[in-house]
Amino acid sequence: MPFAKITQQKTLASISALKPVPFWLEDESRPEPCPALTESIQADLVIVGAGFTGLWTALLAKEENPNLEVVILEGERVASGATGRNGGFMSASITHGFENGLSRWEKELSTLIRLGNENLDAIETTIRKYKIECDFMRSGELIPATEPYMLKGFKRAAEIARPYGQELIFYDQEQIRALVNSPLYLGGIFNPNVAMVNPAQLAWGLRRACLGLGIRLFEGTQVSALKKEAKLMVVQTPKGRVSAKKIALATNAYPALLKRISYYVVPVYDYVLMTEPLNKEQRAAIGWEKRMGVGDANNQFHYYRTTADGRILWGGYDAVYYKNNGFGARYEKNEEVWGRLAEHFFETFPQLEGLKFTHGWGGAIDTCSRFSVF
């Protein structure tokens, strides 16, 4: 049998029994949902969407003004969208990396880096303050070079980043493989200002903090329309409505409630695999004792990290756009992409041949041409 066919069969075998659901959401600590909205109420601030954007918005608003009446409306359950589907990388960068920031906002970059670092510190402070158990670690991120031409650029980045307040540490091939052992690694840089987290557990911890401060949360409450009545805005849902002085839309990649926002948001789908827990021999074969995140520097890049129970999350590469801004649950499963991800995984870690993937999922990212929030 030709080698390529044998390899393909092994790759398909590795994903043959995976569950097409997000690993993070299969957790005994997942809270029962709050009841849906079934009446007409009033608030000072209503937030549409209970992912990270919505939960942080509510928490900060309530901390700033404890007398504020804050309501969150969530169409599904907390963390059911992108918040519970991502890789759990928490970067200090608010410019999608140093080089993207340098190319777009060079004069402001020192300030942007400082603000990003302060933001990551504030996130950690909040996690400690509310005693949120979410496997938070300031582990940093390793960015390996898989092509020789990348090494020169990495060395240059490490040198020029320092005056802007960005620490990037260059590693040669021997140094990087001592950290994570892959035959593809030729060198790389390490960014210490990145944390790893269990994203769903973080969201549930923020949910608990919000409820503890008196914020009202309604799950299973799809918003159907926004309209203005007198001096208030009204958020309409199937069985109730909220009249509010202010509305914060935290729907991100979900179809926009305001037409003018839809022109700026393009949903693309990202896919992820999760392995079974590695045994001692497999862990010894790849090293990776410090649990830092890894994201390669290719245009179509992979991101990967380990979990508290010894698995490897492996995602990225394809960013799939579906015709006419296609969006919905039917796009969260893509066996072709999962097969390609599995193939790339074993190219990166051939010493893990035979390892199985237990979960595979996908989710939408709202992207823009600047690759950063706006």
PDB file of C-alpha atoms in Angstrom, residues 116-286:
ATOM      1  CA  GLY A 116      -2.258  46.113  26.624  1.00  0.00           C
ATOM      2  CA  ASN A 117       0.050  45.060  29.447  1.00  0.00           C
ATOM      3  CA  GLU A 118      -2.055  46.996  31.967  1.00  0.00           C
ATOM      4  CA  ASN A 119      -5.168  45.315  30.593  1.00  0.00           C
ATOM      5  CA  LEU A 120      -3.751  41.803  31.050  1.00  0.00           C
ATOM      6  CA  ASP A 121      -2.720  42.731  34.606  1.00  0.00           C
ATOM      7  CA  ALA A 122      -6.249  44.007  35.280  1.00  0.00           C
ATOM      8  CA  ILE A 123      -7.758  40.771  33.958  1.00  0.00           C
ATOM      9  CA  GLU A 124      -5.560  38.767  36.327  1.00  0.00           C
ATOM     10  CA  THR A 125      -6.518  41.081  39.210  1.00  0.00           C
ATOM     11  CA  THR A 126     -10.206  40.490  38.469  1.00  0.00           C
ATOM     12  CA  ILE A 127      -9.710  36.723  38.349  1.00  0.00           C
ATOM     13  CA  ARG A 128      -8.008  36.821  41.757  1.00  0.00           C
ATOM     14  CA  LYS A 129     -10.539  39.273  43.217  1.00  0.00           C
ATOM     15  CA  TYR A 130     -13.543  37.113  42.371  1.00  0.00           C
ATOM     16  CA  LYS A 131     -11.692  33.828  43.017  1.00  0.00           C
ATOM     17  CA  ILE A 132     -12.376  32.490  39.534  1.00  0.00           C
ATOM     18  CA  GLU A 133     -10.922  29.004  39.033  1.00  0.00           C
ATOM     19  CA  CYS A 134     -10.091  28.896  35.320  1.00  0.00           C
ATOM     20  CA  ASP A 135      -6.554  27.438  34.986  1.00  0.00           C
ATOM     21  CA  PHE A 136      -5.127  30.939  34.427  1.00  0.00           C
ATOM     22  CA  MET A 137      -1.343  30.922  33.869  1.00  0.00           C
ATOM     23  CA  ARG A 138       1.097  33.643  32.783  1.00  0.00           C
ATOM     24  CA  SER A 139       2.883  31.046  30.662  1.00  0.00           C
ATOM     25  CA  GLY A 140       3.814  33.128  27.622  1.00  0.00           C
ATOM     26  CA  GLU A 141       3.642  32.133  23.962  1.00  0.00           C
ATOM     27  CA  LEU A 142       6.256  30.456  21.794  1.00  0.00           C
ATOM     28  CA  ILE A 143       6.318  31.459  18.124  1.00  0.00           C
ATOM     29  CA  PRO A 144       8.374  28.893  16.172  1.00  0.00           C
ATOM     30  CA  ALA A 145       9.996  29.464  12.794  1.00  0.00           C
ATOM     31  CA  THR A 146       9.236  26.616  10.391  1.00  0.00           C
ATOM     32  CA  GLU A 147      11.003  28.157   7.372  1.00  0.00           C
ATOM     33  CA  PRO A 148      14.620  29.468   7.267  1.00  0.00           C
ATOM     34  CA  TYR A 149      13.615  32.929   6.010  1.00  0.00           C
ATOM     35  CA  MET A 150      11.648  33.548   9.214  1.00  0.00           C
ATOM     36  CA  LEU A 151      14.724  33.493  11.449  1.00  0.00           C
ATOM     37  CA  LYS A 152      16.109  36.807  10.209  1.00  0.00           C
ATOM     38  CA  GLY A 153      12.769  38.508  10.773  1.00  0.00           C
ATOM     39  CA  PHE A 154      12.500  37.031  14.269  1.00  0.00           C
ATOM     40  CA  LYS A 155      15.931  38.311  15.265  1.00  0.00           C
ATOM     41  CA  ARG A 156      15.049  41.752  13.949  1.00  0.00           C
ATOM     42  CA  ALA A 157      11.704  41.782  15.789  1.00  0.00           C
ATOM     43  CA  ALA A 158      13.375  40.876  19.084  1.00  0.00           C
ATOM     44  CA  GLU A 159      15.805  43.774  18.644  1.00  0.00           C
ATOM     45  CA  ILE A 160      13.416  46.521  17.556  1.00  0.00           C
ATOM     46  CA  ALA A 161      10.581  45.613  19.947  1.00  0.00           C
ATOM     47  CA  ARG A 162      12.511  46.451  23.110  1.00  0.00           C
ATOM     48  CA  PRO A 163      12.450  50.277  22.776  1.00  0.00           C
ATOM     49  CA  TYR A 164       8.664  50.122  22.446  1.00  0.00           C
ATOM     50  CA  GLY A 165       8.333  48.234  25.731  1.00  0.00           C
ATOM     51  CA  GLN A 166       7.720  44.837  24.129  1.00  0.00           C
ATOM     52  CA  GLU A 167       9.838  41.913  25.333  1.00  0.00           C
ATOM     53  CA  LEU A 168      10.504  39.266  22.682  1.00  0.00           C
ATOM     54  CA  ILE A 169      13.180  36.640  23.321  1.00  0.00           C
ATOM     55  CA  PHE A 170      14.909  34.908  20.398  1.00  0.00           C
ATOM     56  CA  TYR A 171      15.656  31.179  20.607  1.00  0.00           C
ATOM     57  CA  ASP A 172      17.836  29.148  18.275  1.00  0.00           C
ATOM     58  CA  GLN A 173      16.889  25.647  17.143  1.00  0.00           C
ATOM     59  CA  GLU A 174      18.433  23.849  20.094  1.00  0.00           C
ATOM     60  CA  GLN A 175      16.844  26.197  22.626  1.00  0.00           C
ATOM     61  CA  ILE A 176      13.343  26.006  21.178  1.00  0.00           C
ATOM     62  CA  ARG A 177      13.356  22.227  20.790  1.00  0.00           C
ATOM     63  CA  ALA A 178      14.407  21.937  24.410  1.00  0.00           C
ATOM     64  CA  LEU A 179      11.099  23.635  25.262  1.00  0.00           C
ATOM     65  CA  VAL A 180       8.814  21.925  22.732  1.00  0.00           C
ATOM     66  CA  ASN A 181      10.307  19.175  20.589  1.00  0.00           C
ATOM     67  CA  SER A 182       9.159  19.307  16.973  1.00  0.00           C
ATOM     68  CA  PRO A 183      11.341  18.443  13.954  1.00  0.00           C
ATOM     69  CA  LEU A 184       9.786  21.392  12.121  1.00  0.00           C
ATOM     70  CA  TYR A 185      11.185  24.007  14.512  1.00  0.00           C
ATOM     71  CA  LEU A 186      14.228  25.943  13.268  1.00  0.00           C
ATOM     72  CA  GLY A 187      14.192  28.624  15.969  1.00  0.00           C
ATOM     73  CA  GLY A 188      11.682  31.111  17.271  1.00  0.00           C
ATOM     74  CA  ILE A 189      10.771  33.889  19.644  1.00  0.00           C
ATOM     75  CA  PHE A 190       9.073  33.848  23.020  1.00  0.00           C
ATOM     76  CA  ASN A 191       6.544  36.446  24.139  1.00  0.00           C
ATOM     77  CA  PRO A 192       6.130  36.385  27.934  1.00  0.00           C
ATOM     78  CA  ASN A 193       3.095  38.711  27.928  1.00  0.00           C
ATOM     79  CA  VAL A 194       0.564  35.998  27.124  1.00  0.00           C
ATOM     80  CA  ALA A 195      -1.541  33.924  29.504  1.00  0.00           C
ATOM     81  CA  MET A 196      -3.358  30.623  29.058  1.00  0.00           C
ATOM     82  CA  VAL A 197      -6.862  30.135  30.444  1.00  0.00           C
ATOM     83  CA  ASN A 198      -9.826  27.791  30.323  1.00  0.00           C
ATOM     84  CA  PRO A 199     -12.133  30.215  28.498  1.00  0.00           C
ATOM     85  CA  ALA A 200     -15.460  28.651  29.466  1.00  0.00           C
ATOM     86  CA  GLN A 201     -14.553  28.486  33.147  1.00  0.00           C
ATOM     87  CA  LEU A 202     -13.459  32.125  33.016  1.00  0.00           C
ATOM     88  CA  ALA A 203     -16.805  33.104  31.484  1.00  0.00           C
ATOM     89  CA  TRP A 204     -18.746  31.150  34.109  1.00  0.00           C
ATOM     90  CA  GLY A 205     -16.682  32.819  36.830  1.00  0.00           C
ATOM     91  CA  LEU A 206     -17.478  36.254  35.374  1.00  0.00           C
ATOM     92  CA  ARG A 207     -21.135  35.205  35.202  1.00  0.00           C
ATOM     93  CA  ARG A 208     -21.092  34.328  38.903  1.00  0.00           C
ATOM     94  CA  ALA A 209     -19.407  37.658  39.717  1.00  0.00           C
ATOM     95  CA  CYS A 210     -22.032  39.583  37.728  1.00  0.00           C
ATOM     96  CA  LEU A 211     -24.919  37.810  39.442  1.00  0.00           C
ATOM     97  CA  GLY A 212     -23.283  38.424  42.804  1.00  0.00           C
ATOM     98  CA  LEU A 213     -23.266  42.160  42.128  1.00  0.00           C
ATOM     99  CA  GLY A 214     -26.965  42.192  41.324  1.00  0.00           C
ATOM    100  CA  ILE A 215     -26.731  42.180  37.532  1.00  0.00           C
ATOM    101  CA  ARG A 216     -29.793  40.524  35.979  1.00  0.00           C
ATOM    102  CA  LEU A 217     -29.069  37.836  33.372  1.00  0.00           C
ATOM    103  CA  PHE A 218     -31.604  36.272  31.041  1.00  0.00           C
ATOM    104  CA  GLU A 219     -30.402  33.287  28.997  1.00  0.00           C
ATOM    105  CA  GLY A 220     -32.267  31.661  26.126  1.00  0.00           C
ATOM    106  CA  THR A 221     -33.481  35.149  25.214  1.00  0.00           C
ATOM    107  CA  GLN A 222     -32.989  36.033  21.560  1.00  0.00           C
ATOM    108  CA  VAL A 223     -33.156  39.741  20.730  1.00  0.00           C
ATOM    109  CA  SER A 224     -35.335  40.325  17.673  1.00  0.00           C
ATOM    110  CA  ALA A 225     -35.285  44.107  17.295  1.00  0.00           C
ATOM    111  CA  LEU A 226     -34.171  47.466  18.651  1.00  0.00           C
ATOM    112  CA  LYS A 227     -36.376  50.527  18.532  1.00  0.00           C
ATOM    113  CA  LYS A 228     -36.613  53.972  20.035  1.00  0.00           C
ATOM    114  CA  GLU A 229     -39.513  55.084  22.224  1.00  0.00           C
ATOM    115  CA  ALA A 230     -39.445  58.631  23.597  1.00  0.00           C
ATOM    116  CA  LYS A 231     -36.033  59.075  25.250  1.00  0.00           C
ATOM    117  CA  LEU A 232     -35.404  55.351  25.759  1.00  0.00           C
ATOM    118  CA  MET A 233     -34.278  52.459  23.618  1.00  0.00           C
ATOM    119  CA  VAL A 234     -36.334  49.267  23.653  1.00  0.00           C
ATOM    120  CA  VAL A 235     -34.861  45.808  23.185  1.00  0.00           C
ATOM    121  CA  GLN A 236     -37.513  43.426  21.894  1.00  0.00           C
ATOM    122  CA  THR A 237     -37.421  39.675  22.586  1.00  0.00           C
ATOM    123  CA  PRO A 238     -39.984  36.928  21.780  1.00  0.00           C
ATOM    124  CA  LYS A 239     -41.693  37.056  25.203  1.00  0.00           C
ATOM    125  CA  GLY A 240     -40.546  40.303  26.767  1.00  0.00           C
ATOM    126  CA  ARG A 241     -38.804  43.625  26.324  1.00  0.00           C
ATOM    127  CA  VAL A 242     -36.337  45.871  28.108  1.00  0.00           C
ATOM    128  CA  SER A 243     -36.533  49.671  28.087  1.00  0.00           C
ATOM    129  CA  ALA A 244     -33.119  51.208  28.746  1.00  0.00           C
ATOM    130  CA  LYS A 245     -31.197  54.459  28.651  1.00  0.00           C
ATOM    131  CA  LYS A 246     -28.225  52.756  26.990  1.00  0.00           C
ATOM    132  CA  ILE A 247     -27.573  49.571  25.029  1.00  0.00           C
ATOM    133  CA  ALA A 248     -24.252  47.794  24.534  1.00  0.00           C
ATOM    134  CA  LEU A 249     -24.167  45.388  21.608  1.00  0.00           C
ATOM    135  CA  ALA A 250     -21.799  42.510  22.387  1.00  0.00           C
ATOM    136  CA  THR A 251     -22.759  40.166  19.574  1.00  0.00           C
ATOM    137  CA  ASN A 252     -19.461  40.307  17.664  1.00  0.00           C
ATOM    138  CA  ALA A 253     -19.598  37.747  14.816  1.00  0.00           C
ATOM    139  CA  TYR A 254     -23.308  37.125  15.238  1.00  0.00           C
ATOM    140  CA  PRO A 255     -25.575  38.881  12.694  1.00  0.00           C
ATOM    141  CA  ALA A 256     -25.649  42.567  13.599  1.00  0.00           C
ATOM    142  CA  LEU A 257     -28.783  44.158  15.039  1.00  0.00           C
ATOM    143  CA  LEU A 258     -27.854  47.461  13.385  1.00  0.00           C
ATOM    144  CA  LYS A 259     -27.470  47.408   9.622  1.00  0.00           C
ATOM    145  CA  ARG A 260     -24.598  49.898   9.619  1.00  0.00           C
ATOM    146  CA  ILE A 261     -22.497  47.548  11.779  1.00  0.00           C
ATOM    147  CA  SER A 262     -23.026  44.658   9.360  1.00  0.00           C
ATOM    148  CA  TYR A 263     -20.832  46.414   6.789  1.00  0.00           C
ATOM    149  CA  TYR A 264     -17.833  46.116   9.105  1.00  0.00           C
ATOM    150  CA  VAL A 265     -18.196  42.525  10.307  1.00  0.00           C
ATOM    151  CA  VAL A 266     -17.238  39.474   8.265  1.00  0.00           C
ATOM    152  CA  PRO A 267     -17.686  36.081   9.989  1.00  0.00           C
ATOM    153  CA  VAL A 268     -15.016  33.487   9.245  1.00  0.00           C
ATOM    154  CA  TYR A 269     -14.981  30.023  10.780  1.00  0.00           C
ATOM    155  CA  ASP A 270     -12.048  28.633  12.709  1.00  0.00           C
ATOM    156  CA  TYR A 271     -11.765  24.928  13.628  1.00  0.00           C
ATOM    157  CA  VAL A 272     -10.165  23.121  16.541  1.00  0.00           C
ATOM    158  CA  LEU A 273      -9.224  19.585  17.607  1.00  0.00           C
ATOM    159  CA  MET A 274      -8.571  18.285  21.125  1.00  0.00           C
ATOM    160  CA  THR A 275      -6.506  15.166  21.790  1.00  0.00           C
ATOM    161  CA  GLU A 276      -6.969  12.521  24.411  1.00  0.00           C
ATOM    162  CA  PRO A 277      -4.672  12.950  27.460  1.00  0.00           C
ATOM    163  CA  LEU A 278      -1.043  12.108  26.686  1.00  0.00           C
ATOM    164  CA  ASN A 279       0.689   9.349  28.625  1.00  0.00           C
ATOM    165  CA  LYS A 280       4.118   9.772  30.262  1.00  0.00           C
ATOM    166  CA  GLU A 281       6.014   8.436  27.240  1.00  0.00           C
ATOM    167  CA  GLN A 282       4.228  10.788  24.858  1.00  0.00           C
ATOM    168  CA  ARG A 283       4.848  13.770  27.119  1.00  0.00           C
ATOM    169  CA  ALA A 284       8.525  12.855  27.380  1.00  0.00           C
ATOM    170  CA  ALA A 285       8.741  12.656  23.581  1.00  0.00           C
ATOM    171  CA  ILE A 286       7.633  16.265  23.092  1.00  0.00           C
TER     172      ILE A 286
END
